[in-house]
């Protein structure tokens, strides 16, 4: 159920659709309605986080919410190999050259990595050697003086720092000392410690460590990757407390960030590191490998396993946002959409500021759409998800809808196309529609640009004065609303063989002149 604003005048110029969208370097077929040469480019949305389903006023509420999240998600977990996960993101061709260049770079760090002795970090020694391994970059690190989860988290934080330092040093020396000499990606995101405080904007969420987008406030809308540290190994399947905890974290991110494709959580448990990725369909546990040792005496094969884990970790934390977690680049903090054609006459993703000038070669000055007018909706932790915005589109108000829907359902844009061809009256006019992601872990990402159809039937009727509601004219108005609604639904069934399946007061919209439109056909069949 949504609350759309009042209807306004229709845009004065024709709307354009796309035939294909290229998002984050990945192409996706669209249900484009006219197949024109241009289409939308979505940018990040800096908006306030929405309220959670259960209040976060005390620890009891927090525990209840985490139990609810665990029950909603526990049956949706799967394990996946690292390479298979990269395949779903379209990244193997990018990762393989990176790994080929990384062995020498992280070899020294892997040799110096500590071992976890019950609750403390200590130095290792090579098999057959009498002396302990040199600490190297880990010399004077604070994690040696800490214990339990604090030691685990402090080690991870230091590990990220020294990996980034070594990569920067490698690039500064033009790569002559490492691998093929290719430039390695460098650090983009800021890692902060939140073990003893809440991340602003997320209630009582004490995430252990958090990667934030650069040059942005440390708040839930700016969280990139969550890190959770545990002293002991987390079993498979993940236990109720741990799953409820990290599910609570990712749920707050889904609600606050409208451009999310999945939410990544790095789980450091004992000596092991896993990636837990929450998509709209399932959550996936991806084993990255050991980041430290479980014994003091280590062998070369142990060192190689730790080095490989370090390489995987460094690769993931240096990926751009549009490749890891979002369907577009959000690092710059933009909050807009723009139609930008490219050489092969297909829509491409463009990174522009909210009031930037049109792209080179564009003759349309008002193709830039501000998406800051977010309309609050309930966000479920999994399954179908719709983000709805009121925006200006070519001089008039319009509704932008971004929807994650299962791939076994028709796109909502296709439903509207069926209704339009069948001549069904009482449905919104669609200015533009298409797919931004065709199949991402079982869900597609669709966009719709719709006419603003007015207020909900509830708000429309309540807007009338008490005296007016006792008049014959008011009774006739109610009768007309009911008739128009039923007519639309019957026409959809008879002419288009379509059932709405989600009728509610919020999905019946009434314009100021009494015209009724039935919206939100995303559940239709």
Short mmCIF file of C-alpha atoms in Angstrom, two decimals:
data_model
loop_
_atom_site.label_atom_id
_atom_site.label_comp_id
_atom_site.label_asym_id
_atom_site.label_seq_id
_atom_site.Cartn_x
_atom_site.Cartn_y
_atom_site.Cartn_z
CA UNK A 1 0.00 0.00 0.00
CA UNK A 2 1.38 3.38 -0.97
CA UNK A 3 0.52 7.03 -0.40
CA UNK A 4 0.95 8.94 -3.62
CA UNK A 5 0.58 12.73 -3.76
CA UNK A 6 -2.13 14.58 -5.61
CA UNK A 7 -2.34 14.39 -9.40
CA UNK A 8 -0.88 17.18 -11.52
CA UNK A 9 -0.81 18.13 -15.16
CA UNK A 10 0.58 15.56 -17.60
CA UNK A 11 4.06 16.12 -19.04
CA UNK A 12 3.92 18.16 -22.20
CA UNK A 13 6.46 16.13 -24.19
CA UNK A 14 6.37 12.45 -25.14
CA UNK A 15 8.06 10.00 -22.80
CA UNK A 16 10.85 7.72 -23.94
CA UNK A 17 11.63 4.12 -23.13
CA UNK A 18 14.69 1.94 -23.42
CA UNK A 19 15.35 -1.30 -25.16
CA UNK A 20 18.28 -2.33 -22.96
CA UNK A 21 19.99 -1.00 -19.85
CA UNK A 22 23.64 -1.45 -19.01
CA UNK A 23 24.08 -1.23 -15.26
CA UNK A 24 27.40 -1.55 -13.48
CA UNK A 25 28.93 -2.97 -16.64
CA UNK A 26 26.29 -5.73 -16.97
CA UNK A 27 23.63 -5.73 -19.69
CA UNK A 28 20.00 -6.62 -18.96
CA UNK A 29 17.12 -7.05 -21.39
CA UNK A 30 14.23 -4.64 -20.85
CA UNK A 31 10.52 -4.76 -21.47
CA UNK A 32 10.93 -1.41 -23.19
CA UNK A 33 7.63 -0.20 -24.54
CA UNK A 34 8.87 1.71 -27.54
CA UNK A 35 12.53 0.74 -27.75
CA UNK A 36 13.90 4.24 -28.12
CA UNK A 37 17.58 5.08 -28.03
CA UNK A 38 17.70 6.45 -24.52
CA UNK A 39 16.76 5.31 -21.05
CA UNK A 40 17.29 6.04 -17.38
CA UNK A 41 20.43 6.07 -15.31
CA UNK A 42 19.92 5.56 -11.60
CA UNK A 43 22.09 7.24 -8.99
CA UNK A 44 22.45 6.86 -5.24
CA UNK A 45 19.77 8.23 -2.96
CA UNK A 46 20.78 10.02 0.23
CA UNK A 47 17.63 9.66 2.32
CA UNK A 48 16.76 9.13 5.96
CA UNK A 49 16.34 5.51 7.10
CA UNK A 50 12.78 4.27 7.54
CA UNK A 51 11.34 3.06 10.82
CA UNK A 52 11.62 -0.62 11.66
CA UNK A 53 8.69 -2.99 12.10
CA UNK A 54 9.35 -3.48 15.82
CA UNK A 55 10.50 -0.49 17.97
CA UNK A 56 14.13 -0.35 19.06
CA UNK A 57 13.52 1.41 22.36
CA UNK A 58 15.04 -1.34 24.50
CA UNK A 59 16.94 -4.61 24.34
CA UNK A 60 13.74 -6.68 24.60
CA UNK A 61 12.38 -5.16 21.40
CA UNK A 62 15.71 -5.78 19.70
CA UNK A 63 15.65 -9.45 20.70
CA UNK A 64 12.07 -9.88 19.45
CA UNK A 65 12.90 -8.32 16.09
CA UNK A 66 15.93 -10.54 15.64
CA UNK A 67 13.84 -13.64 16.37
CA UNK A 68 11.32 -12.46 13.78
CA UNK A 69 14.09 -11.93 11.23
CA UNK A 70 15.59 -15.34 11.99
CA UNK A 71 12.22 -17.05 11.46
CA UNK A 72 11.77 -15.15 8.18
CA UNK A 73 15.19 -16.02 6.81
CA UNK A 74 16.38 -19.28 8.35
CA UNK A 75 14.97 -21.48 5.57
CA UNK A 76 16.37 -19.19 2.85
CA UNK A 77 20.06 -19.86 3.51
CA UNK A 78 22.42 -21.52 1.06
CA UNK A 79 26.15 -22.13 0.82
CA UNK A 80 28.05 -21.14 -2.31
CA UNK A 81 31.62 -21.43 -3.52
CA UNK A 82 33.58 -18.20 -3.93
CA UNK A 83 34.04 -18.57 -7.68
CA UNK A 84 30.34 -19.36 -8.15
CA UNK A 85 29.42 -16.22 -6.22
CA UNK A 86 31.73 -14.14 -8.41
CA UNK A 87 30.05 -15.73 -11.42
CA UNK A 88 26.66 -14.42 -10.28
CA UNK A 89 28.20 -10.95 -10.07
CA UNK A 90 29.85 -11.28 -13.48
CA UNK A 91 33.34 -10.90 -11.96
CA UNK A 92 35.49 -13.98 -12.70
CA UNK A 93 37.17 -12.32 -15.68
CA UNK A 94 38.12 -9.40 -13.41
CA UNK A 95 39.17 -11.43 -10.37
CA UNK A 96 41.39 -13.99 -12.11
CA UNK A 97 43.96 -11.42 -13.36
CA UNK A 98 43.92 -9.80 -9.91
CA UNK A 99 44.71 -13.08 -8.15
CA UNK A 100 47.50 -13.76 -10.61
CA UNK A 101 49.10 -10.47 -9.54
CA UNK A 102 48.60 -10.87 -5.79
CA UNK A 103 50.67 -13.88 -4.55
CA UNK A 104 53.94 -12.11 -3.84
CA UNK A 105 52.17 -9.05 -2.48
CA UNK A 106 50.36 -10.85 0.36
CA UNK A 107 52.88 -13.63 0.94
CA UNK A 108 54.78 -11.71 3.62
CA UNK A 109 51.56 -10.77 5.42
CA UNK A 110 50.40 -14.37 5.45
CA UNK A 111 53.72 -15.48 6.97
CA UNK A 112 53.38 -12.86 9.72
CA UNK A 113 49.72 -13.55 10.52
CA UNK A 114 49.07 -14.60 14.15
CA UNK A 115 47.46 -17.71 15.53
CA UNK A 116 44.40 -17.63 17.78
CA UNK A 117 45.32 -19.35 21.05
CA UNK A 118 41.95 -19.78 22.77
CA UNK A 119 41.09 -16.11 23.30
CA UNK A 120 44.43 -14.38 22.52
CA UNK A 121 46.44 -13.67 19.38
CA UNK A 122 50.05 -14.91 19.41
CA UNK A 123 53.02 -15.23 17.06
CA UNK A 124 53.56 -18.31 14.92
CA UNK A 125 56.67 -20.19 13.86
CA UNK A 126 57.40 -22.24 10.78
CA UNK A 127 57.52 -26.02 11.03
CA UNK A 128 61.09 -27.06 11.87
CA UNK A 129 62.12 -23.53 12.92
CA UNK A 130 63.21 -22.68 16.46
CA UNK A 131 62.40 -18.97 16.32
CA UNK A 132 59.05 -17.26 16.03
CA UNK A 133 58.05 -15.69 12.74
CA UNK A 134 58.90 -11.98 12.40
CA UNK A 135 55.81 -9.81 12.90
CA UNK A 136 56.61 -7.53 9.98
CA UNK A 137 53.69 -5.20 9.34
CA UNK A 138 51.94 -6.50 12.46
CA UNK A 139 54.72 -5.27 14.78
CA UNK A 140 53.32 -3.46 17.87
CA UNK A 141 49.72 -4.21 16.85
CA UNK A 142 47.13 -3.71 19.58
CA UNK A 143 45.37 -7.03 18.94
CA UNK A 144 48.18 -8.86 20.77
CA UNK A 145 47.14 -7.09 24.00
CA UNK A 146 43.41 -7.78 23.63
CA UNK A 147 41.33 -10.91 24.00
CA UNK A 148 38.14 -12.56 22.76
CA UNK A 149 36.08 -10.70 20.12
CA UNK A 150 38.03 -7.49 20.67
CA UNK A 151 41.22 -9.27 19.58
CA UNK A 152 39.51 -10.79 16.53
CA UNK A 153 38.09 -7.44 15.41
CA UNK A 154 41.30 -5.53 16.11
CA UNK A 155 43.28 -8.03 14.04
CA UNK A 156 40.83 -7.72 11.13
CA UNK A 157 41.04 -3.94 11.26
CA UNK A 158 44.83 -4.00 11.28
CA UNK A 159 44.88 -6.58 8.49
CA UNK A 160 42.81 -4.32 6.24
CA UNK A 161 45.15 -1.41 6.95
CA UNK A 162 48.37 -3.30 6.17
CA UNK A 163 46.93 -4.90 3.00
CA UNK A 164 45.99 -1.46 1.73
CA UNK A 165 49.42 -0.09 2.64
CA UNK A 166 51.19 -2.86 0.74
CA UNK A 167 48.99 -2.41 -2.32
CA UNK A 168 49.64 1.34 -2.33
CA UNK A 169 53.38 0.77 -1.99
CA UNK A 170 53.27 -1.71 -4.85
CA UNK A 171 51.48 0.76 -7.11
CA UNK A 172 53.85 3.58 -6.11
CA UNK A 173 56.80 1.48 -7.26
CA UNK A 174 55.10 0.89 -10.63
CA UNK A 175 54.63 -2.76 -9.83
CA UNK A 176 58.18 -3.77 -10.62
CA UNK A 177 58.52 -5.94 -7.52
CA UNK A 178 55.24 -7.83 -7.71
CA UNK A 179 53.69 -10.21 -10.23
CA UNK A 180 53.06 -8.83 -13.68
CA UNK A 181 53.51 -5.21 -12.62
CA UNK A 182 49.86 -4.31 -13.14
CA UNK A 183 48.31 -1.66 -10.92
CA UNK A 184 46.29 -3.09 -8.04
CA UNK A 185 43.02 -1.52 -6.87
CA UNK A 186 43.44 0.70 -3.85
CA UNK A 187 41.38 1.46 -0.79
CA UNK A 188 38.15 3.40 -1.29
CA UNK A 189 36.03 2.75 1.80
CA UNK A 190 36.60 3.89 5.38
CA UNK A 191 36.64 1.16 8.07
CA UNK A 192 35.33 2.26 11.48
CA UNK A 193 34.93 0.55 14.88
CA UNK A 194 31.36 0.46 16.25
CA UNK A 195 31.65 -2.27 18.88
CA UNK A 196 30.61 0.03 21.71
CA UNK A 197 28.18 2.40 19.99
CA UNK A 198 25.29 2.38 17.56
CA UNK A 199 25.64 3.43 13.93
CA UNK A 200 23.51 6.61 13.72
CA UNK A 201 20.18 6.11 12.01
CA UNK A 202 19.88 2.41 12.74
CA UNK A 203 18.52 2.05 16.24
CA UNK A 204 20.41 -0.29 18.59
CA UNK A 205 22.66 -1.76 15.90
CA UNK A 206 26.10 -2.33 17.42
CA UNK A 207 27.87 -3.57 14.31
CA UNK A 208 31.44 -4.53 15.18
CA UNK A 209 33.18 -2.90 12.23
CA UNK A 210 31.70 -1.01 9.28
CA UNK A 211 33.01 -0.03 5.87
CA UNK A 212 31.49 3.37 4.99
CA UNK A 213 31.37 5.20 1.67
CA UNK A 214 34.17 7.78 1.46
CA UNK A 215 33.68 11.39 2.53
CA UNK A 216 30.20 10.71 3.88
CA UNK A 217 28.70 10.78 7.40
CA UNK A 218 28.99 7.50 9.30
CA UNK A 219 25.28 6.63 9.24
CA UNK A 220 23.19 3.63 8.14
CA UNK A 221 22.46 5.13 4.67
CA UNK A 222 26.23 5.21 4.07
CA UNK A 223 27.13 1.68 5.21
CA UNK A 224 28.90 -0.33 2.50
CA UNK A 225 29.96 -3.60 4.20
CA UNK A 226 29.22 -4.85 7.73
CA UNK A 227 31.83 -6.83 9.67
CA UNK A 228 30.84 -9.12 12.55
CA UNK A 229 33.53 -10.74 14.72
CA UNK A 230 33.09 -13.93 16.76
CA UNK A 231 35.68 -15.66 18.94
CA UNK A 232 34.45 -19.17 18.09
CA UNK A 233 33.63 -20.83 14.80
CA UNK A 234 30.04 -20.26 13.68
CA UNK A 235 28.39 -23.58 12.74
CA UNK A 236 26.71 -24.44 9.47
CA UNK A 237 23.82 -23.76 9.44
CA UNK A 238 24.36 -20.48 11.25
CA UNK A 239 22.96 -20.52 14.77
CA UNK A 240 19.83 -18.54 15.64
CA UNK A 241 21.54 -15.78 17.65
CA UNK A 242 24.19 -15.03 15.01
CA UNK A 243 21.78 -15.15 12.07
CA UNK A 244 19.27 -12.95 13.88
CA UNK A 245 22.01 -10.48 14.71
CA UNK A 246 23.50 -10.08 11.24
CA UNK A 247 20.03 -10.25 9.63
CA UNK A 248 19.05 -7.31 11.82
CA UNK A 249 22.05 -5.37 10.51
CA UNK A 250 21.31 -6.08 6.85
CA UNK A 251 17.62 -5.31 7.30
CA UNK A 252 18.44 -1.79 8.50
CA UNK A 253 20.61 -1.31 5.39
CA UNK A 254 17.91 -2.57 2.98
CA UNK A 255 15.48 -0.04 4.43
CA UNK A 256 17.87 2.92 4.29
CA UNK A 257 19.50 2.33 0.88
CA UNK A 258 17.25 2.31 -2.18
CA UNK A 259 19.90 1.21 -4.69
CA UNK A 260 20.87 -2.03 -2.96
CA UNK A 261 21.20 -5.25 -4.95
CA UNK A 262 22.41 -7.24 -1.94
CA UNK A 263 23.83 -6.53 1.52
CA UNK A 264 27.27 -8.07 2.31
CA UNK A 265 28.31 -9.06 5.83
CA UNK A 266 31.88 -10.24 6.49
CA UNK A 267 31.75 -12.82 9.30
CA UNK A 268 35.10 -13.25 11.08
CA UNK A 269 34.63 -16.28 13.32
CA UNK A 270 37.63 -17.76 15.06
CA UNK A 271 40.34 -18.05 12.43
CA UNK A 272 37.89 -18.15 9.52
CA UNK A 273 36.38 -15.50 7.27
CA UNK A 274 33.05 -15.90 5.45
CA UNK A 275 30.96 -13.60 3.31
CA UNK A 276 27.24 -13.69 4.09
CA UNK A 277 25.36 -12.00 1.24
CA UNK A 278 21.67 -11.14 1.68
CA UNK A 279 19.81 -10.91 -1.64
CA UNK A 280 16.06 -10.53 -2.12
CA UNK A 281 15.67 -14.25 -2.81
CA UNK A 282 18.10 -16.02 -0.43
CA UNK A 283 21.08 -15.34 1.75
CA UNK A 284 24.33 -17.03 0.79
CA UNK A 285 27.23 -18.10 2.98
CA UNK A 286 30.47 -17.97 0.99
CA UNK A 287 33.60 -19.37 2.65
CA UNK A 288 36.60 -17.15 1.94
CA UNK A 289 39.07 -19.13 4.08
CA UNK A 290 41.34 -18.63 7.10
CA UNK A 291 42.72 -15.18 7.95
CA UNK A 292 44.77 -16.43 10.91
CA UNK A 293 46.03 -19.74 12.24
CA UNK A 294 44.58 -22.20 14.71
CA UNK A 295 48.00 -23.50 15.79
CA UNK A 296 51.37 -21.97 16.48
CA UNK A 297 53.43 -24.18 14.16
CA UNK A 298 52.50 -23.52 10.53
CA UNK A 299 53.46 -25.05 7.20
CA UNK A 300 53.75 -23.59 3.72
CA UNK A 301 50.33 -24.94 2.73
CA UNK A 302 48.81 -23.16 5.75
CA UNK A 303 50.42 -19.90 4.68
CA UNK A 304 49.10 -20.30 1.14
CA UNK A 305 45.54 -20.71 2.43
CA UNK A 306 45.79 -17.53 4.50
CA UNK A 307 47.36 -15.65 1.59
CA UNK A 308 44.53 -16.70 -0.72
CA UNK A 309 41.95 -15.52 1.83
CA UNK A 310 43.72 -12.17 2.11
CA UNK A 311 43.66 -11.79 -1.67
CA UNK A 312 39.93 -12.56 -1.78
CA UNK A 313 39.22 -10.15 1.06
CA UNK A 314 41.24 -7.34 -0.48
CA UNK A 315 39.55 -7.85 -3.82
CA UNK A 316 36.04 -7.62 -2.33
CA UNK A 317 36.67 -4.53 -0.19
CA UNK A 318 38.14 -2.62 -3.13
CA UNK A 319 35.37 -3.37 -5.62
CA UNK A 320 33.35 -0.33 -6.75
CA UNK A 321 29.86 -0.09 -5.29
CA UNK A 322 28.12 -0.83 -8.59
CA UNK A 323 29.89 -4.20 -8.70
CA UNK A 324 29.48 -5.13 -5.06
CA UNK A 325 26.21 -4.39 -3.33
CA UNK A 326 24.44 -1.86 -5.56
CA UNK A 327 23.06 -1.65 -9.07
CA UNK A 328 24.80 1.70 -9.67
CA UNK A 329 27.71 3.79 -8.43
CA UNK A 330 26.87 5.38 -5.06
CA UNK A 331 30.29 6.56 -3.90
CA UNK A 332 29.71 10.12 -5.05
CA UNK A 333 26.47 10.54 -3.12
CA UNK A 334 24.37 11.42 -6.17
CA UNK A 335 20.60 11.10 -6.00
CA UNK A 336 19.27 11.36 -9.51
CA UNK A 337 18.37 9.61 -12.75
CA UNK A 338 19.25 10.70 -16.27
CA UNK A 339 18.59 9.51 -19.80
CA UNK A 340 21.97 9.13 -21.49
CA UNK A 341 22.44 7.50 -24.91
CA UNK A 342 25.71 5.84 -25.86
CA UNK A 343 27.34 4.97 -29.16
CA UNK A 344 25.27 1.84 -29.82
CA UNK A 345 22.01 3.69 -29.03
CA UNK A 346 21.34 1.96 -25.73
CA UNK A 347 20.93 3.43 -22.28
CA UNK A 348 24.01 3.51 -20.07
CA UNK A 349 24.55 4.29 -16.42
CA UNK A 350 25.86 7.80 -15.84
CA UNK A 351 27.22 9.33 -12.67
CA UNK A 352 26.04 12.92 -12.36
CA UNK A 353 25.39 15.41 -9.60
CA UNK A 354 21.83 16.39 -8.71
CA UNK A 355 22.02 19.63 -10.70
CA UNK A 356 24.67 18.74 -13.24
CA UNK A 357 24.49 19.84 -16.84
CA UNK A 358 23.18 17.41 -19.48
CA UNK A 359 25.64 14.88 -20.83
CA UNK A 360 27.63 15.73 -23.92
CA UNK A 361 25.48 15.18 -26.99
CA UNK A 362 22.19 15.40 -25.07
CA UNK A 363 19.77 18.06 -26.29
CA UNK A 364 17.21 17.45 -23.54
CA UNK A 365 17.80 19.65 -20.50
CA UNK A 366 15.08 18.18 -18.28
CA UNK A 367 15.96 14.50 -18.48
CA UNK A 368 17.55 14.76 -15.03
CA UNK A 369 15.14 13.39 -12.42
CA UNK A 370 15.46 14.06 -8.71
CA UNK A 371 14.57 10.94 -6.73
CA UNK A 372 14.75 12.40 -3.22
CA UNK A 373 10.97 12.35 -2.77
CA UNK A 374 10.82 8.87 -1.29
CA UNK A 375 7.39 7.52 -0.31
CA UNK A 376 7.65 5.39 2.83
CA UNK A 377 6.61 1.74 2.52
CA UNK A 378 7.02 -1.37 4.63
CA UNK A 379 10.20 -3.26 3.73
CA UNK A 380 10.13 -7.03 4.16
CA UNK A 381 13.49 -8.70 4.84
CA UNK A 382 13.17 -10.92 1.74
CA UNK A 383 11.11 -11.36 -1.42
CA UNK A 384 9.41 -8.66 -3.46
CA UNK A 385 10.56 -5.11 -2.72
CA UNK A 386 9.35 -1.83 -4.22
CA UNK A 387 10.85 1.63 -3.74
CA UNK A 388 8.51 4.43 -4.82
CA UNK A 389 9.39 8.09 -5.39
CA UNK A 390 7.49 11.23 -6.27
CA UNK A 391 9.58 13.22 -8.72
CA UNK A 392 9.47 15.83 -11.47
CA UNK A 393 9.55 14.32 -14.92
CA UNK A 394 9.63 16.69 -17.91
CA UNK A 395 7.96 19.51 -16.05
CA UNK A 396 5.26 17.50 -14.24
CA UNK A 397 5.03 15.32 -11.16
CA UNK A 398 5.33 11.61 -11.75
CA UNK A 399 5.91 8.38 -9.84
CA UNK A 400 9.14 6.39 -10.17
CA UNK A 401 8.95 2.79 -9.00
CA UNK A 402 11.95 0.50 -8.58
CA UNK A 403 10.85 -3.09 -7.95
CA UNK A 404 12.69 -6.30 -7.12
CA UNK A 405 10.38 -9.11 -8.24
CA UNK A 406 10.88 -12.88 -8.71
CA UNK A 407 11.91 -13.85 -12.23
CA UNK A 408 9.03 -16.34 -12.49
CA UNK A 409 6.54 -13.45 -12.50
CA UNK A 410 5.72 -11.10 -15.34
CA UNK A 411 7.36 -7.67 -14.96
CA UNK A 412 4.84 -5.07 -13.85
CA UNK A 413 5.63 -3.08 -16.98
CA UNK A 414 4.55 -6.08 -19.07
CA UNK A 415 1.26 -6.25 -17.13
CA UNK A 416 0.59 -2.61 -17.89
CA UNK A 417 1.39 -3.23 -21.55
CA UNK A 418 -1.17 -6.08 -21.67
CA UNK A 419 -3.79 -3.87 -20.03
CA UNK A 420 -3.06 -1.00 -22.40
CA UNK A 421 -3.30 -3.18 -25.52
CA UNK A 422 -6.54 -4.68 -24.21
CA UNK A 423 -8.03 -1.20 -23.83
CA UNK A 424 -8.61 -1.48 -20.06
CA UNK A 425 -9.75 1.81 -18.55
CA UNK A 426 -8.73 3.00 -15.10
CA UNK A 427 -5.03 2.08 -15.01
CA UNK A 428 -2.12 4.54 -14.78
CA UNK A 429 -0.43 5.82 -17.88
CA UNK A 430 3.09 4.35 -18.15
CA UNK A 431 5.64 6.80 -19.52
CA UNK A 432 8.60 4.45 -19.37
CA UNK A 433 9.46 0.95 -18.16
CA UNK A 434 12.26 -1.58 -18.42
CA UNK A 435 14.64 -3.89 -16.56
CA UNK A 436 17.85 -2.81 -14.87
CA UNK A 437 18.82 -6.36 -13.86
CA UNK A 438 17.26 -9.30 -15.66
CA UNK A 439 18.09 -12.12 -13.22
CA UNK A 440 20.07 -11.37 -10.09
CA UNK A 441 19.94 -14.36 -7.75
CA UNK A 442 16.37 -15.17 -8.81
CA UNK A 443 14.99 -11.61 -8.83
CA UNK A 444 14.83 -8.92 -11.48
CA UNK A 445 15.07 -5.18 -10.93
CA UNK A 446 12.41 -3.26 -12.87
CA UNK A 447 11.75 0.44 -13.18
CA UNK A 448 8.51 2.21 -14.02
CA UNK A 449 7.75 5.87 -14.68
CA UNK A 450 4.02 6.39 -14.08
CA UNK A 451 1.55 9.21 -14.04
CA UNK A 452 0.71 10.65 -10.63
CA UNK A 453 -2.82 9.33 -10.06
CA UNK A 454 -3.84 11.36 -7.02
CA UNK A 455 -4.50 10.34 -3.43
CA UNK A 456 -5.68 7.07 -1.92
CA UNK A 457 -9.41 6.48 -1.63
CA UNK A 458 -9.13 6.83 2.16
CA UNK A 459 -7.35 10.17 2.02
CA UNK A 460 -9.67 11.42 -0.72
CA UNK A 461 -12.80 10.68 1.30
CA UNK A 462 -11.36 12.02 4.56
CA UNK A 463 -10.40 15.25 2.81
CA UNK A 464 -14.09 16.08 2.46
CA UNK A 465 -15.66 18.18 5.20
CA UNK A 466 -18.07 16.46 7.59
CA UNK A 467 -20.99 18.38 6.11
CA UNK A 468 -20.05 17.33 2.60
CA UNK A 469 -19.91 13.68 3.65
CA UNK A 470 -23.61 13.83 4.55
CA UNK A 471 -24.62 15.20 1.17
CA UNK A 472 -26.12 13.37 -1.81
CA UNK A 473 -23.17 14.52 -3.92
CA UNK A 474 -20.80 12.71 -1.59
CA UNK A 475 -22.84 9.51 -1.82
CA UNK A 476 -22.78 9.74 -5.61
CA UNK A 477 -19.01 10.30 -5.48
CA UNK A 478 -18.51 7.13 -3.43
CA UNK A 479 -20.76 5.21 -5.77
CA UNK A 480 -18.75 6.45 -8.76
CA UNK A 481 -15.45 5.43 -7.14
CA UNK A 482 -16.74 1.92 -6.50
CA UNK A 483 -18.14 1.60 -10.02
CA UNK A 484 -14.92 2.80 -11.66
CA UNK A 485 -12.83 0.45 -9.52
CA UNK A 486 -15.00 -2.58 -10.29
CA UNK A 487 -15.11 -1.66 -13.96
CA UNK A 488 -11.32 -1.55 -14.14
CA UNK A 489 -10.93 -4.93 -12.40
CA UNK A 490 -13.61 -6.60 -14.54
CA UNK A 491 -12.11 -5.20 -17.75
CA UNK A 492 -8.67 -6.44 -16.71
CA UNK A 493 -10.05 -9.94 -16.14
CA UNK A 494 -12.28 -10.12 -19.22
CA UNK A 495 -10.19 -8.21 -21.77
CA UNK A 496 -6.67 -8.92 -20.57
CA UNK A 497 -7.09 -12.13 -18.52
CA UNK A 498 -5.34 -10.35 -15.65
CA UNK A 499 -6.15 -10.61 -11.92
CA UNK A 500 -4.86 -7.78 -9.71
CA UNK A 501 -4.54 -9.89 -6.50
CA UNK A 502 -3.53 -6.96 -4.25
CA UNK A 503 -6.53 -4.64 -3.95
CA UNK A 504 -6.33 -2.32 -0.94
CA UNK A 505 -7.39 1.28 -0.16
CA UNK A 506 -3.88 2.45 -0.97
CA UNK A 507 -4.02 0.91 -4.44
CA UNK A 508 -7.19 2.75 -5.44
CA UNK A 509 -6.23 6.31 -6.37
CA UNK A 510 -8.63 9.18 -6.88
CA UNK A 511 -7.77 12.40 -8.72
CA UNK A 512 -9.28 15.76 -7.77
CA UNK A 513 -11.90 15.45 -10.48
CA UNK A 514 -13.02 12.04 -9.17
CA UNK A 515 -11.24 9.95 -11.80
CA UNK A 516 -10.20 6.57 -10.36
CA UNK A 517 -7.04 4.63 -11.24
CA UNK A 518 -6.09 1.19 -9.90
CA UNK A 519 -2.36 1.02 -9.29
CA UNK A 520 0.32 -1.46 -8.14
CA UNK A 521 -0.17 -4.42 -10.48
CA UNK A 522 3.09 -6.05 -9.34
CA UNK A 523 1.31 -9.09 -7.86
CA UNK A 524 -1.01 -9.52 -10.83
CA UNK A 525 -1.28 -12.75 -12.80
#
